[in-house]
Amino acid sequence: MDVRIDKTWKPYLTEEFKKPYFKELVGFVKREYKSQTVYPPPKEIFRAFEFAPFEEVKVVIIGQDPYHGIGQANGLCFSVADGVAMPPSLKNIFKEVEDDLGKKSPESGNLERWARQGVLLLNATLTVRAKSPGSHQNKGWEEFTDAVIKVLSEKRDGLVFMLWGAYAQKKGSMIDEEKHYILRSAHPSPFSAHNGFFGSSHFSKANKFLILNDKEPIDW
């Protein structure tokens, strides 16, 4: 099966696509799209990879599920399409950017502009049934995205990984901390942002690290 993913990633993930779990996952996802309302739209499932070619990734942000409301999920974690109201976690992300860097929150919650600068906005699970958070968990997506994180850790050097919340931190357990810069904090959700996400200064810390490693900083 030919997975629609950016060609720069295929040499690193082709073997993953051949594994039994991935074939089962593809079958499950196809059945779900035929029988249920599922997000994001099929052409946007691997969108995070389209904007961040393998050799151009500089920062990795790990989310959990795509948004499960109408028109929200667009294939990039924490991001929504232009014209869609910002979910609370995204509002808190922009609040921290403003507090950290003095940049005013944008009107749009579309993080495509981050992705185009080399920020891989990776959800652990790449699809979800409408109004049913977690509905596509434990079907194989997590194994696939673990493989993505592992290959980035092994084949690249000097990446920044932003791990927000216990889930992302557990997900990032295979990252080589001697090769990469790992930033950990509470999740930006309204339930936890005040427990360490606010004031974490992850955006300025990431840029300082990138500059020290002769890379262009991100225009957050």
Coordinates of C-alpha atoms in Angstrom, one line a residue:
M1 CA 0.0 0.0 0.0
D2 CA 1.3 3.5 -0.9
V3 CA 0.8 5.8 2.0
R4 CA 0.5 9.5 1.0
I5 CA 3.4 10.9 3.0
D6 CA 6.1 13.3 2.0
K7 CA 8.7 11.6 -0.1
T8 CA 11.5 12.7 2.2
W9 CA 10.1 10.5 5.0
K10 CA 9.6 7.4 3.0
P11 CA 13.2 6.0 3.1
Y12 CA 12.9 6.1 6.9
L13 CA 9.4 4.7 7.3
T14 CA 8.9 2.3 4.4
E15 CA 9.7 -0.7 6.5
E16 CA 7.1 0.5 9.0
F17 CA 4.4 0.5 6.4
K18 CA 5.1 -3.2 5.6
K19 CA 4.5 -4.3 9.2
P20 CA 1.4 -6.3 10.1
Y21 CA 0.2 -3.7 12.7
F22 CA 0.3 -0.9 10.1
K23 CA -1.7 -3.0 7.5
E24 CA -4.3 -3.7 10.2
L25 CA -4.4 0.0 11.1
V26 CA -5.0 1.0 7.5
G27 CA -7.9 -1.4 7.3
F28 CA -9.4 0.0 10.4
V29 CA -9.0 3.6 9.4
K30 CA -10.6 2.9 5.9
R31 CA -13.6 1.2 7.5
E32 CA -14.0 4.1 9.9
Y33 CA -14.0 6.7 7.2
K34 CA -16.6 4.7 5.3
S35 CA -19.0 4.2 8.2
Q36 CA -18.4 7.1 10.6
T37 CA -17.5 10.8 10.6
V38 CA -13.8 10.9 11.1
Y39 CA -11.3 13.8 11.4
P40 CA -9.2 15.1 9.9
P41 CA -10.2 14.8 6.2
P42 CA -8.3 11.8 4.6
K43 CA -6.0 14.0 2.6
E44 CA -4.8 15.8 5.8
I45 CA -3.9 12.7 7.9
F46 CA -0.2 13.0 7.1
R47 CA -0.2 16.8 6.7
A48 CA 2.4 17.3 9.5
F49 CA 4.9 15.5 7.4
E50 CA 4.2 17.5 4.2
F51 CA 5.1 20.8 5.8
A52 CA 8.2 19.5 7.6
P53 CA 10.4 17.4 5.4
F54 CA 12.7 15.0 7.3
E55 CA 15.9 16.9 7.0
E56 CA 14.3 20.2 7.7
V57 CA 12.7 19.3 11.0
K58 CA 14.0 21.5 13.8
V59 CA 11.4 21.3 16.5
V60 CA 9.0 18.5 17.4
I61 CA 5.8 19.2 19.4
I62 CA 3.8 16.1 20.4
G63 CA 0.1 16.1 20.8
Q64 CA -2.3 13.3 21.6
D65 CA -5.6 13.1 19.5
P66 CA -6.7 15.3 16.7
Y67 CA -9.6 17.7 17.6
H68 CA -12.9 15.9 17.3
G69 CA -15.2 18.8 16.6
I70 CA -16.6 19.9 13.2
G71 CA -13.9 21.5 11.0
Q72 CA -11.3 21.7 13.7
A73 CA -8.6 19.0 13.0
N74 CA -6.3 19.9 10.1
G75 CA -3.5 17.3 10.5
L76 CA -1.3 19.5 12.7
C77 CA -1.4 19.0 16.5
F78 CA -3.0 21.9 18.5
S79 CA -3.8 23.7 15.2
V80 CA -7.1 24.6 13.6
A81 CA -8.0 25.9 10.2
D82 CA -8.3 29.6 9.5
G83 CA -11.7 30.9 10.6
V84 CA -12.2 28.2 13.3
A85 CA -12.5 29.2 16.9
M86 CA -9.3 28.5 18.9
P87 CA -9.7 25.7 21.5
P88 CA -8.6 26.5 25.0
S89 CA -5.2 24.7 24.9
L90 CA -4.3 26.7 21.7
K91 CA -5.3 29.9 23.4
N92 CA -3.0 29.1 26.2
I93 CA -0.1 28.3 23.9
F94 CA -0.4 31.7 22.3
K95 CA -0.7 33.3 25.7
E96 CA 2.6 31.7 26.7
V97 CA 4.2 32.9 23.4
E98 CA 3.0 36.4 24.2
D99 CA 4.4 36.3 27.8
D100 CA 7.6 34.6 26.6
L101 CA 8.4 36.6 23.5
G102 CA 6.1 39.6 23.6
K103 CA 4.3 38.6 20.4
K104 CA 0.6 39.3 20.3
S105 CA -1.8 36.4 19.8
P106 CA -2.8 36.0 16.2
E107 CA -6.4 36.0 15.0
S108 CA -6.0 32.6 13.4
G109 CA -5.2 29.3 15.2
N110 CA -3.7 27.8 12.0
L111 CA -0.1 26.6 12.9
E112 CA 0.8 26.0 9.3
R113 CA 3.3 28.9 9.5
W114 CA 5.1 27.1 12.3
A115 CA 5.2 23.8 10.3
R116 CA 6.6 25.5 7.3
Q117 CA 9.6 26.6 9.4
G118 CA 10.5 23.1 10.4
V119 CA 8.1 22.5 13.4
L120 CA 6.8 18.9 13.2
L121 CA 3.3 19.1 14.9
L122 CA 2.8 15.5 15.5
N123 CA -0.2 13.9 17.2
A124 CA 0.3 10.5 18.7
T125 CA -3.0 9.3 17.0
L126 CA -3.5 10.8 13.6
T127 CA -7.3 10.2 13.2
V128 CA -10.4 10.3 15.5
R129 CA -14.1 9.7 15.3
A130 CA -16.3 12.8 15.5
K131 CA -17.2 13.8 19.1
S132 CA -15.4 10.7 20.4
P133 CA -12.0 11.6 21.8
G134 CA -9.6 8.6 22.1
S135 CA -11.7 6.6 19.7
H136 CA -8.8 5.7 17.5
Q137 CA -6.3 5.1 20.2
N138 CA -4.6 1.7 20.6
K139 CA -5.3 0.8 16.9
G140 CA -1.7 1.1 15.8
W141 CA -1.2 4.9 15.4
E142 CA 0.9 5.1 18.6
E143 CA 3.3 2.4 17.3
F144 CA 3.7 4.3 14.1
T145 CA 4.3 7.7 15.7
D146 CA 6.8 6.1 18.2
A147 CA 8.7 4.9 15.1
V148 CA 8.7 8.5 13.8
I149 CA 10.1 9.9 17.0
K150 CA 12.7 7.1 17.2
V151 CA 14.0 7.7 13.7
L152 CA 14.2 11.4 14.3
S153 CA 16.2 10.8 17.5
E154 CA 18.5 8.3 15.8
K155 CA 19.1 9.9 12.4
R156 CA 19.0 13.6 13.2
D157 CA 21.0 15.7 15.7
G158 CA 20.2 18.9 17.7
L159 CA 16.5 18.8 17.5
V160 CA 14.2 20.5 20.1
F161 CA 11.4 18.3 21.5
M162 CA 8.6 20.0 23.4
L163 CA 6.9 17.5 25.6
W164 CA 3.8 19.1 27.2
G165 CA 2.0 16.9 29.8
A166 CA 2.6 13.4 31.1
Y167 CA 1.3 11.7 27.9
A168 CA 3.8 13.5 25.7
Q169 CA 6.6 13.0 28.1
K170 CA 6.0 9.3 28.2
K171 CA 5.7 9.3 24.4
G172 CA 9.2 10.9 24.2
S173 CA 10.9 8.3 26.4
M174 CA 13.0 7.0 23.4
I175 CA 14.6 10.3 22.6
D176 CA 18.4 10.5 23.0
E177 CA 18.9 13.3 25.5
E178 CA 22.6 13.5 24.7
K179 CA 21.8 14.4 21.1
H180 CA 18.7 16.5 21.5
Y181 CA 17.2 19.3 23.6
I182 CA 14.1 18.2 25.5
L183 CA 11.7 20.7 27.0
R184 CA 9.2 19.4 29.5
S185 CA 6.2 21.1 31.1
A186 CA 2.6 20.7 32.1
H187 CA 0.0 20.5 29.3
P188 CA -1.4 23.8 28.0
S189 CA -4.9 22.6 28.9
P190 CA -6.9 25.0 31.2
F191 CA -6.8 22.2 33.7
S192 CA -3.0 22.1 34.0
A193 CA -1.4 25.1 32.3
H194 CA -1.0 26.9 35.6
N195 CA 1.0 24.0 36.9
G196 CA 4.1 24.8 34.9
F197 CA 3.2 25.4 31.2
F198 CA 2.8 29.1 31.9
G199 CA 6.2 30.6 32.6
S200 CA 8.1 27.7 31.0
S201 CA 9.6 29.9 28.3
H202 CA 9.8 27.0 25.9
F203 CA 9.6 29.2 22.8
S204 CA 12.6 31.4 23.7
K205 CA 14.6 28.5 25.0
A206 CA 14.0 26.6 21.8
N207 CA 15.2 29.6 19.7
K208 CA 18.3 30.1 21.8
F209 CA 19.2 26.4 21.3
L210 CA 18.6 26.6 17.6
I211 CA 20.8 29.8 17.3
L212 CA 23.6 28.1 19.3
N213 CA 23.4 25.2 16.8
D214 CA 23.6 27.5 13.8
K215 CA 20.0 27.1 12.8
E216 CA 17.4 29.7 12.0
P217 CA 15.1 30.4 15.0
I218 CA 11.4 29.9 14.7
D219 CA 9.2 32.9 14.2
W220 CA 6.6 31.9 16.7

